[in-house]
Every structure is written in C-alpha cells, then in structure tokens.
Amino acid sequence: MKIAICPGSFDPVTLGHLDIISRASRLFDKVIVAVLCNTSKNPSFTVEERIGLLKEVTKDYANVEVDSFSGLLVDYAKEKGAVAVVKGLRAVSDFEYEFQMSMINKKLYPEVETVYLNTSQDYMYLSSSVVKQIASFGGDISNFVPASIHRKIVERLQKNS
Ligand code: PNS
C-alpha cells in the first residue's frame, strides 16, 4: 500500500490544493492530507475548521483521509508509513523554499521521497492568502475555492475583517 502525505497550512483549502490532492489520489493508494498545527503564521481558521473544510471537499475521494500533525513532517510520515510527500509547485518562486525543504527532509528521513506536481495552469496564481485578501474586501472568490465551502469561507473571512 503506497501512502502519500499532502501537508500544508490549508488556511483555507483552495481549488489549487484540491487539484493537487485529487491528482495525488490517482497516483497513490492512499493520500493523507495533513494540516500543520504548530505554525508560526497567524491562521484565519482553526485547525478543526480547516480539517472540516478539507473533509467536506474530499468526501468523494475514497482513498483520501484528512488529519493534522505537529512537529516534523518526516516524523509524521514515518509514523504513517508514507513513501512520499506530495507538494504542488506553482512557479519558480516556490522552488527555492520547496527545494530546501525536500533536501532537509531527505537528510532527516531518506526513506521518504518528495514528489512535486506542477500546478494546473488555472491555479498558477492562486494561494490561500490571495483568497483571504479578496474575500476580506468583499471580492468574488467563487473561482478560487470549492463551491461546497464557498459560503463558510466568505462568512468567516468577512467576520474577521
Ligand atoms: O502550506 P504551507 O504553509 O506551505 O505548508 C508548509 C509545510 C506544512 C509543508 C511545512 O511548513 C512543514 O513541513 N512543516 C513541518 C515542520 C518541518 O518538518 N519542517 C521541515 C524541517 S525544518
């Protein structure tokens, strides 16, 4: 059973994330979408809310699970018996950081591979921060987040602004 981890902040999940998760679910037997708990970033959604949104948008994928983790990603990957960490690459600007992370993770735990999927063209420009900024100013985010969670995200982000 080949297990992959899709790690991230998912604050909130976007169509770009879902694109990567769904493509990973075709490549691996099981995909665990793992929300990072101990982030230094100041999140807009609690870990429980982010997990709830992710569960909602992945409910039709039989081999996708949603979970959270704290500490090192490689320790979590080891605990879950994962063979790969799957990340989306949007642009050259993502590369340097991702490259450093994959090198460090490889040193810490050589058994796990980092697999990059190029983001689909439609989502090259998309990020959770862009979604948050647009929604907080009352802009239309319907092209950026899954329809099933659109209302929840708008309600929360407008409340915060
Ligand atoms: O969605 P993000 O914020 O780009 O996700 C980043 C994430 C969660 C993949 C990364 O911050 C991470 O793996 N954090 C866990 C701590 C860790 O293992 N760091 C690498 C060694 S310093």
JSON list of C-alpha atoms and ligand atoms in Angstrom, two decimals:
[
{"chain": "A", "resi": 1, "resn": "MET", "atom": "CA", "xyz": [0.00, 0.00, 0.00]},
{"chain": "A", "resi": 2, "resn": "LYS", "atom": "CA", "xyz": [1.69, 3.23, -1.17]},
{"chain": "A", "resi": 3, "resn": "ILE", "atom": "CA", "xyz": [0.76, 6.08, 1.16]},
{"chain": "A", "resi": 4, "resn": "ALA", "atom": "CA", "xyz": [1.45, 9.76, 0.38]},
{"chain": "A", "resi": 5, "resn": "ILE", "atom": "CA", "xyz": [1.15, 12.79, 2.63]},
{"chain": "A", "resi": 6, "resn": "CYS", "atom": "CA", "xyz": [-0.12, 16.12, 1.28]},
{"chain": "A", "resi": 7, "resn": "PRO", "atom": "CA", "xyz": [1.00, 18.54, 4.01]},
{"chain": "A", "resi": 8, "resn": "GLY", "atom": "CA", "xyz": [0.15, 22.20, 4.36]},
{"chain": "A", "resi": 9, "resn": "SER", "atom": "CA", "xyz": [-1.49, 25.01, 6.28]},
{"chain": "A", "resi": 10, "resn": "PHE", "atom": "CA", "xyz": [-4.70, 24.91, 4.20]},
{"chain": "A", "resi": 11, "resn": "ASP", "atom": "CA", "xyz": [-5.86, 28.23, 5.66]},
{"chain": "A", "resi": 12, "resn": "PRO", "atom": "CA", "xyz": [-8.25, 27.76, 3.86]},
{"chain": "A", "resi": 13, "resn": "VAL", "atom": "CA", "xyz": [-8.15, 24.98, 1.24]},
{"chain": "A", "resi": 14, "resn": "THR", "atom": "CA", "xyz": [-8.35, 26.35, -2.32]},
{"chain": "A", "resi": 15, "resn": "LEU", "atom": "CA", "xyz": [-9.15, 24.84, -5.73]},
{"chain": "A", "resi": 16, "resn": "GLY", "atom": "CA", "xyz": [-5.37, 24.74, -6.26]},
{"chain": "A", "resi": 17, "resn": "HIS", "atom": "CA", "xyz": [-4.92, 22.46, -3.23]},
{"chain": "A", "resi": 18, "resn": "LEU", "atom": "CA", "xyz": [-7.85, 20.27, -4.28]},
{"chain": "A", "resi": 19, "resn": "ASP", "atom": "CA", "xyz": [-6.34, 19.89, -7.76]},
{"chain": "A", "resi": 20, "resn": "ILE", "atom": "CA", "xyz": [-3.10, 18.56, -6.22]},
{"chain": "A", "resi": 21, "resn": "ILE", "atom": "CA", "xyz": [-4.94, 16.29, -3.74]},
{"chain": "A", "resi": 22, "resn": "SER", "atom": "CA", "xyz": [-7.14, 14.76, -6.44]},
{"chain": "A", "resi": 23, "resn": "ARG", "atom": "CA", "xyz": [-4.20, 14.15, -8.78]},
{"chain": "A", "resi": 24, "resn": "ALA", "atom": "CA", "xyz": [-2.20, 12.60, -5.90]},
{"chain": "A", "resi": 25, "resn": "SER", "atom": "CA", "xyz": [-5.16, 10.32, -5.13]},
{"chain": "A", "resi": 26, "resn": "ARG", "atom": "CA", "xyz": [-4.78, 8.84, -8.64]},
{"chain": "A", "resi": 27, "resn": "LEU", "atom": "CA", "xyz": [-1.06, 8.18, -8.14]},
{"chain": "A", "resi": 28, "resn": "PHE", "atom": "CA", "xyz": [-1.09, 6.63, -4.66]},
{"chain": "A", "resi": 29, "resn": "ASP", "atom": "CA", "xyz": [-3.19, 4.01, -2.88]},
{"chain": "A", "resi": 30, "resn": "LYS", "atom": "CA", "xyz": [-3.90, 6.36, 0.00]},
{"chain": "A", "resi": 31, "resn": "VAL", "atom": "CA", "xyz": [-3.41, 10.10, 0.45]},
{"chain": "A", "resi": 32, "resn": "ILE", "atom": "CA", "xyz": [-3.35, 11.70, 3.88]},
{"chain": "A", "resi": 33, "resn": "VAL", "atom": "CA", "xyz": [-3.99, 15.44, 3.76]},
{"chain": "A", "resi": 34, "resn": "ALA", "atom": "CA", "xyz": [-2.17, 16.69, 6.86]},
{"chain": "A", "resi": 35, "resn": "VAL", "atom": "CA", "xyz": [-2.85, 20.11, 8.37]},
{"chain": "A", "resi": 36, "resn": "LEU", "atom": "CA", "xyz": [0.12, 21.59, 10.23]},
{"chain": "A", "resi": 37, "resn": "CYS", "atom": "CA", "xyz": [-0.82, 22.59, 13.80]},
{"chain": "A", "resi": 38, "resn": "ASN", "atom": "CA", "xyz": [2.26, 24.32, 15.17]},
{"chain": "A", "resi": 39, "resn": "THR", "atom": "CA", "xyz": [2.62, 27.06, 12.60]},
{"chain": "A", "resi": 40, "resn": "SER", "atom": "CA", "xyz": [4.11, 30.43, 13.44]},
{"chain": "A", "resi": 41, "resn": "LYS", "atom": "CA", "xyz": [1.70, 32.01, 10.96]},
{"chain": "A", "resi": 42, "resn": "ASN", "atom": "CA", "xyz": [-1.40, 33.65, 12.42]},
{"chain": "A", "resi": 43, "resn": "PRO", "atom": "CA", "xyz": [-4.17, 31.49, 10.92]},
{"chain": "A", "resi": 44, "resn": "SER", "atom": "CA", "xyz": [-7.66, 32.73, 10.00]},
{"chain": "A", "resi": 45, "resn": "PHE", "atom": "CA", "xyz": [-9.24, 29.30, 10.50]},
{"chain": "A", "resi": 46, "resn": "THR", "atom": "CA", "xyz": [-8.67, 26.98, 13.47]},
{"chain": "A", "resi": 47, "resn": "VAL", "atom": "CA", "xyz": [-7.13, 23.58, 12.77]},
{"chain": "A", "resi": 48, "resn": "GLU", "atom": "CA", "xyz": [-10.56, 21.99, 13.40]},
{"chain": "A", "resi": 49, "resn": "GLU", "atom": "CA", "xyz": [-12.21, 24.34, 10.91]},
{"chain": "A", "resi": 50, "resn": "ARG", "atom": "CA", "xyz": [-9.54, 23.67, 8.30]},
{"chain": "A", "resi": 51, "resn": "ILE", "atom": "CA", "xyz": [-9.95, 19.91, 8.81]},
{"chain": "A", "resi": 52, "resn": "GLY", "atom": "CA", "xyz": [-13.74, 20.29, 8.47]},
{"chain": "A", "resi": 53, "resn": "LEU", "atom": "CA", "xyz": [-13.40, 22.21, 5.19]},
{"chain": "A", "resi": 54, "resn": "LEU", "atom": "CA", "xyz": [-10.91, 19.66, 3.83]},
{"chain": "A", "resi": 55, "resn": "LYS", "atom": "CA", "xyz": [-13.17, 16.73, 4.80]},
{"chain": "A", "resi": 56, "resn": "GLU", "atom": "CA", "xyz": [-16.10, 18.39, 3.04]},
{"chain": "A", "resi": 57, "resn": "VAL", "atom": "CA", "xyz": [-14.22, 18.94, -0.24]},
{"chain": "A", "resi": 58, "resn": "THR", "atom": "CA", "xyz": [-12.55, 15.50, -0.28]},
{"chain": "A", "resi": 59, "resn": "LYS", "atom": "CA", "xyz": [-15.57, 13.45, 0.76]},
{"chain": "A", "resi": 60, "resn": "ASP", "atom": "CA", "xyz": [-15.96, 11.89, -2.70]},
{"chain": "A", "resi": 61, "resn": "TYR", "atom": "CA", "xyz": [-12.37, 10.65, -2.79]},
{"chain": "A", "resi": 62, "resn": "ALA", "atom": "CA", "xyz": [-12.43, 7.17, -1.25]},
{"chain": "A", "resi": 63, "resn": "ASN", "atom": "CA", "xyz": [-8.66, 6.98, -0.71]},
{"chain": "A", "resi": 64, "resn": "VAL", "atom": "CA", "xyz": [-8.18, 10.44, 0.82]},
{"chain": "A", "resi": 65, "resn": "GLU", "atom": "CA", "xyz": [-8.03, 10.98, 4.61]},
{"chain": "A", "resi": 66, "resn": "VAL", "atom": "CA", "xyz": [-7.71, 14.27, 6.48]},
{"chain": "A", "resi": 67, "resn": "ASP", "atom": "CA", "xyz": [-5.62, 14.58, 9.62]},
{"chain": "A", "resi": 68, "resn": "SER", "atom": "CA", "xyz": [-3.44, 17.09, 11.47]},
{"chain": "A", "resi": 69, "resn": "PHE", "atom": "CA", "xyz": [0.16, 16.91, 12.64]},
{"chain": "A", "resi": 70, "resn": "SER", "atom": "CA", "xyz": [2.57, 18.86, 14.76]},
{"chain": "A", "resi": 71, "resn": "GLY", "atom": "CA", "xyz": [6.35, 18.68, 14.87]},
{"chain": "A", "resi": 72, "resn": "LEU", "atom": "CA", "xyz": [8.43, 17.45, 11.98]},
{"chain": "A", "resi": 73, "resn": "LEU", "atom": "CA", "xyz": [6.78, 16.32, 8.78]},
{"chain": "A", "resi": 74, "resn": "VAL", "atom": "CA", "xyz": [9.25, 13.45, 8.42]},
{"chain": "A", "resi": 75, "resn": "ASP", "atom": "CA", "xyz": [8.32, 12.08, 11.87]},
{"chain": "A", "resi": 76, "resn": "TYR", "atom": "CA", "xyz": [4.67, 12.15, 10.86]},
{"chain": "A", "resi": 77, "resn": "ALA", "atom": "CA", "xyz": [5.48, 10.49, 7.51]},
{"chain": "A", "resi": 78, "resn": "LYS", "atom": "CA", "xyz": [7.40, 7.77, 9.36]},
{"chain": "A", "resi": 79, "resn": "GLU", "atom": "CA", "xyz": [4.55, 7.22, 11.83]},
{"chain": "A", "resi": 80, "resn": "LYS", "atom": "CA", "xyz": [2.08, 6.84, 8.93]},
{"chain": "A", "resi": 81, "resn": "GLY", "atom": "CA", "xyz": [4.37, 4.61, 6.85]},
{"chain": "A", "resi": 82, "resn": "ALA", "atom": "CA", "xyz": [4.25, 7.07, 3.95]},
{"chain": "A", "resi": 83, "resn": "VAL", "atom": "CA", "xyz": [6.54, 6.62, 0.95]},
{"chain": "A", "resi": 84, "resn": "ALA", "atom": "CA", "xyz": [6.09, 10.15, -0.37]},
{"chain": "A", "resi": 85, "resn": "VAL", "atom": "CA", "xyz": [5.27, 13.73, 0.44]},
{"chain": "A", "resi": 86, "resn": "VAL", "atom": "CA", "xyz": [3.32, 15.40, -2.37]},
{"chain": "A", "resi": 87, "resn": "LYS", "atom": "CA", "xyz": [3.51, 19.15, -2.94]},
{"chain": "A", "resi": 88, "resn": "GLY", "atom": "CA", "xyz": [2.26, 21.46, -5.64]},
{"chain": "A", "resi": 89, "resn": "LEU", "atom": "CA", "xyz": [4.71, 23.76, -7.42]},
{"chain": "A", "resi": 90, "resn": "ARG", "atom": "CA", "xyz": [3.23, 26.94, -8.81]},
{"chain": "A", "resi": 91, "resn": "ALA", "atom": "CA", "xyz": [6.11, 28.98, -10.05]},
{"chain": "A", "resi": 92, "resn": "VAL", "atom": "CA", "xyz": [9.86, 29.44, -9.84]},
{"chain": "A", "resi": 93, "resn": "SER", "atom": "CA", "xyz": [9.25, 31.46, -6.69]},
{"chain": "A", "resi": 94, "resn": "ASP", "atom": "CA", "xyz": [8.05, 28.30, -4.89]},
{"chain": "A", "resi": 95, "resn": "PHE", "atom": "CA", "xyz": [11.06, 26.32, -5.97]},
{"chain": "A", "resi": 96, "resn": "GLU", "atom": "CA", "xyz": [13.81, 27.61, -3.69]},
{"chain": "A", "resi": 97, "resn": "TYR", "atom": "CA", "xyz": [11.87, 27.04, -0.47]},
{"chain": "A", "resi": 98, "resn": "GLU", "atom": "CA", "xyz": [10.50, 23.68, -1.60]},
{"chain": "A", "resi": 99, "resn": "PHE", "atom": "CA", "xyz": [13.94, 22.54, -2.74]},
{"chain": "A", "resi": 100, "resn": "GLN", "atom": "CA", "xyz": [15.43, 23.38, 0.67]},
{"chain": "A", "resi": 101, "resn": "MET", "atom": "CA", "xyz": [12.60, 21.57, 2.47]},
{"chain": "A", "resi": 102, "resn": "SER", "atom": "CA", "xyz": [12.94, 18.44, 0.36]},
{"chain": "A", "resi": 103, "resn": "MET", "atom": "CA", "xyz": [16.73, 18.38, 0.89]},
{"chain": "A", "resi": 104, "resn": "ILE", "atom": "CA", "xyz": [16.33, 18.72, 4.67]},
{"chain": "A", "resi": 105, "resn": "ASN", "atom": "CA", "xyz": [13.57, 16.12, 4.80]},
{"chain": "A", "resi": 106, "resn": "LYS", "atom": "CA", "xyz": [15.71, 13.73, 2.75]},
{"chain": "A", "resi": 107, "resn": "LYS", "atom": "CA", "xyz": [18.60, 14.14, 5.21]},
{"chain": "A", "resi": 108, "resn": "LEU", "atom": "CA", "xyz": [16.31, 13.61, 8.20]},
{"chain": "A", "resi": 109, "resn": "TYR", "atom": "CA", "xyz": [14.47, 10.62, 6.72]},
{"chain": "A", "resi": 110, "resn": "PRO", "atom": "CA", "xyz": [15.94, 9.26, 3.46]},
{"chain": "A", "resi": 111, "resn": "GLU", "atom": "CA", "xyz": [13.13, 6.72, 3.01]},
{"chain": "A", "resi": 112, "resn": "VAL", "atom": "CA", "xyz": [10.56, 9.36, 2.08]},
{"chain": "A", "resi": 113, "resn": "GLU", "atom": "CA", "xyz": [10.52, 10.95, -1.39]},
{"chain": "A", "resi": 114, "resn": "THR", "atom": "CA", "xyz": [9.20, 14.42, -2.11]},
{"chain": "A", "resi": 115, "resn": "VAL", "atom": "CA", "xyz": [7.04, 14.41, -5.25]},
{"chain": "A", "resi": 116, "resn": "TYR", "atom": "CA", "xyz": [6.19, 17.71, -6.91]},
{"chain": "A", "resi": 117, "resn": "LEU", "atom": "CA", "xyz": [3.17, 18.11, -9.12]},
{"chain": "A", "resi": 118, "resn": "ASN", "atom": "CA", "xyz": [3.10, 21.16, -11.33]},
{"chain": "A", "resi": 119, "resn": "THR", "atom": "CA", "xyz": [0.04, 23.19, -10.52]},
{"chain": "A", "resi": 120, "resn": "SER", "atom": "CA", "xyz": [-2.57, 23.23, -13.28]},
{"chain": "A", "resi": 121, "resn": "GLN", "atom": "CA", "xyz": [-2.43, 26.44, -15.32]},
{"chain": "A", "resi": 122, "resn": "ASP", "atom": "CA", "xyz": [-5.75, 27.63, -13.92]},
{"chain": "A", "resi": 123, "resn": "TYR", "atom": "CA", "xyz": [-4.30, 27.80, -10.40]},
{"chain": "A", "resi": 124, "resn": "MET", "atom": "CA", "xyz": [-0.78, 29.11, -11.05]},
{"chain": "A", "resi": 125, "resn": "TYR", "atom": "CA", "xyz": [-1.54, 32.41, -9.34]},
{"chain": "A", "resi": 126, "resn": "LEU", "atom": "CA", "xyz": [-3.67, 31.06, -6.51]},
{"chain": "A", "resi": 127, "resn": "SER", "atom": "CA", "xyz": [-2.85, 30.95, -2.80]},
{"chain": "A", "resi": 128, "resn": "SER", "atom": "CA", "xyz": [-4.77, 30.91, 0.48]},
{"chain": "A", "resi": 129, "resn": "SER", "atom": "CA", "xyz": [-3.51, 34.43, 1.24]},
{"chain": "A", "resi": 130, "resn": "VAL", "atom": "CA", "xyz": [-4.85, 35.77, -2.06]},
{"chain": "A", "resi": 131, "resn": "VAL", "atom": "CA", "xyz": [-8.24, 34.18, -1.30]},
{"chain": "A", "resi": 132, "resn": "LYS", "atom": "CA", "xyz": [-8.27, 35.72, 2.20]},
{"chain": "A", "resi": 133, "resn": "GLN", "atom": "CA", "xyz": [-7.39, 39.15, 0.91]},
{"chain": "A", "resi": 134, "resn": "ILE", "atom": "CA", "xyz": [-10.05, 39.16, -1.83]},
{"chain": "A", "resi": 135, "resn": "ALA", "atom": "CA", "xyz": [-12.78, 37.84, 0.50]},
{"chain": "A", "resi": 136, "resn": "SER", "atom": "CA", "xyz": [-11.95, 40.27, 3.29]},
{"chain": "A", "resi": 137, "resn": "PHE", "atom": "CA", "xyz": [-12.55, 43.15, 0.86]},
{"chain": "A", "resi": 138, "resn": "GLY", "atom": "CA", "xyz": [-15.83, 41.64, -0.34]},
{"chain": "A", "resi": 139, "resn": "GLY", "atom": "CA", "xyz": [-14.43, 40.37, -3.67]},
{"chain": "A", "resi": 140, "resn": "ASP", "atom": "CA", "xyz": [-15.70, 37.28, -5.51]},
{"chain": "A", "resi": 141, "resn": "ILE", "atom": "CA", "xyz": [-13.74, 34.12, -4.60]},
{"chain": "A", "resi": 142, "resn": "SER", "atom": "CA", "xyz": [-16.03, 31.65, -6.37]},
{"chain": "A", "resi": 143, "resn": "ASN", "atom": "CA", "xyz": [-13.36, 30.81, -8.97]},
{"chain": "A", "resi": 144, "resn": "PHE", "atom": "CA", "xyz": [-10.80, 30.09, -6.27]},
{"chain": "A", "resi": 145, "resn": "VAL", "atom": "CA", "xyz": [-12.44, 27.83, -3.66]},
{"chain": "A", "resi": 146, "resn": "PRO", "atom": "CA", "xyz": [-14.62, 24.71, -3.96]},
{"chain": "A", "resi": 147, "resn": "ALA", "atom": "CA", "xyz": [-18.33, 25.60, -4.31]},
{"chain": "A", "resi": 148, "resn": "SER", "atom": "CA", "xyz": [-19.34, 23.40, -1.35]},
{"chain": "A", "resi": 149, "resn": "ILE", "atom": "CA", "xyz": [-17.37, 25.51, 1.14]},
{"chain": "A", "resi": 150, "resn": "HIS", "atom": "CA", "xyz": [-17.62, 28.92, -0.53]},
{"chain": "A", "resi": 151, "resn": "ARG", "atom": "CA", "xyz": [-20.24, 30.27, 1.85]},
{"chain": "A", "resi": 152, "resn": "LYS", "atom": "CA", "xyz": [-18.45, 29.13, 5.01]},
{"chain": "A", "resi": 153, "resn": "ILE", "atom": "CA", "xyz": [-15.23, 30.79, 3.89]},
{"chain": "A", "resi": 154, "resn": "VAL", "atom": "CA", "xyz": [-16.90, 34.07, 2.90]},
{"chain": "A", "resi": 155, "resn": "GLU", "atom": "CA", "xyz": [-18.84, 34.24, 6.18]},
{"chain": "A", "resi": 156, "resn": "ARG", "atom": "CA", "xyz": [-15.75, 33.65, 8.26]},
{"chain": "A", "resi": 157, "resn": "LEU", "atom": "CA", "xyz": [-13.44, 36.00, 6.37]},
{"chain": "A", "resi": 158, "resn": "GLN", "atom": "CA", "xyz": [-15.94, 38.84, 6.27]},
{"chain": "A", "resi": 159, "resn": "LYS", "atom": "CA", "xyz": [-16.48, 38.43, 10.02]},
{"chain": "A", "resi": 160, "resn": "ASN", "atom": "CA", "xyz": [-12.71, 38.72, 10.58]},
{"chain": "A", "resi": 161, "resn": "SER", "atom": "CA", "xyz": [-12.25, 41.86, 8.50]},
{"chain": "B", "resi": 1, "resn": "PNS", "atom": "O1", "xyz": [1.02, 25.23, 3.19]},
{"chain": "B", "resi": 1, "resn": "PNS", "atom": "P1", "xyz": [2.41, 25.54, 3.68]},
{"chain": "B", "resi": 1, "resn": "PNS", "atom": "O2", "xyz": [2.35, 26.53, 4.82]},
{"chain": "B", "resi": 1, "resn": "PNS", "atom": "O3", "xyz": [3.35, 25.95, 2.58]},
{"chain": "B", "resi": 1, "resn": "PNS", "atom": "O4", "xyz": [2.98, 24.15, 4.29]},
{"chain": "B", "resi": 1, "resn": "PNS", "atom": "C1", "xyz": [4.27, 24.07, 4.80]},
{"chain": "B", "resi": 1, "resn": "PNS", "atom": "C2", "xyz": [4.54, 22.72, 5.48]},
{"chain": "B", "resi": 1, "resn": "PNS", "atom": "C3", "xyz": [3.46, 22.37, 6.47]},
{"chain": "B", "resi": 1, "resn": "PNS", "atom": "C4", "xyz": [4.60, 21.63, 4.44]},
{"chain": "B", "resi": 1, "resn": "PNS", "atom": "C5", "xyz": [5.93, 22.86, 6.18]},
{"chain": "B", "resi": 1, "resn": "PNS", "atom": "O5", "xyz": [5.94, 24.02, 6.95]},
{"chain": "B", "resi": 1, "resn": "PNS", "atom": "C6", "xyz": [6.27, 21.68, 7.10]},
{"chain": "B", "resi": 1, "resn": "PNS", "atom": "O6", "xyz": [6.51, 20.58, 6.64]},
{"chain": "B", "resi": 1, "resn": "PNS", "atom": "N1", "xyz": [6.28, 21.95, 8.42]},
{"chain": "B", "resi": 1, "resn": "PNS", "atom": "C7", "xyz": [6.56, 20.96, 9.44]},
{"chain": "B", "resi": 1, "resn": "PNS", "atom": "C8", "xyz": [7.93, 21.19, 10.12]},
{"chain": "B", "resi": 1, "resn": "PNS", "atom": "C9", "xyz": [9.01, 20.53, 9.32]},
{"chain": "B", "resi": 1, "resn": "PNS", "atom": "O7", "xyz": [9.04, 19.33, 9.17]},
{"chain": "B", "resi": 1, "resn": "PNS", "atom": "N2", "xyz": [9.92, 21.35, 8.73]},
{"chain": "B", "resi": 1, "resn": "PNS", "atom": "C10", "xyz": [10.98, 20.85, 7.85]},
{"chain": "B", "resi": 1, "resn": "PNS", "atom": "C11", "xyz": [12.30, 20.76, 8.52]},
{"chain": "B", "resi": 1, "resn": "PNS", "atom": "S1", "xyz": [12.89, 22.30, 9.15]}
]
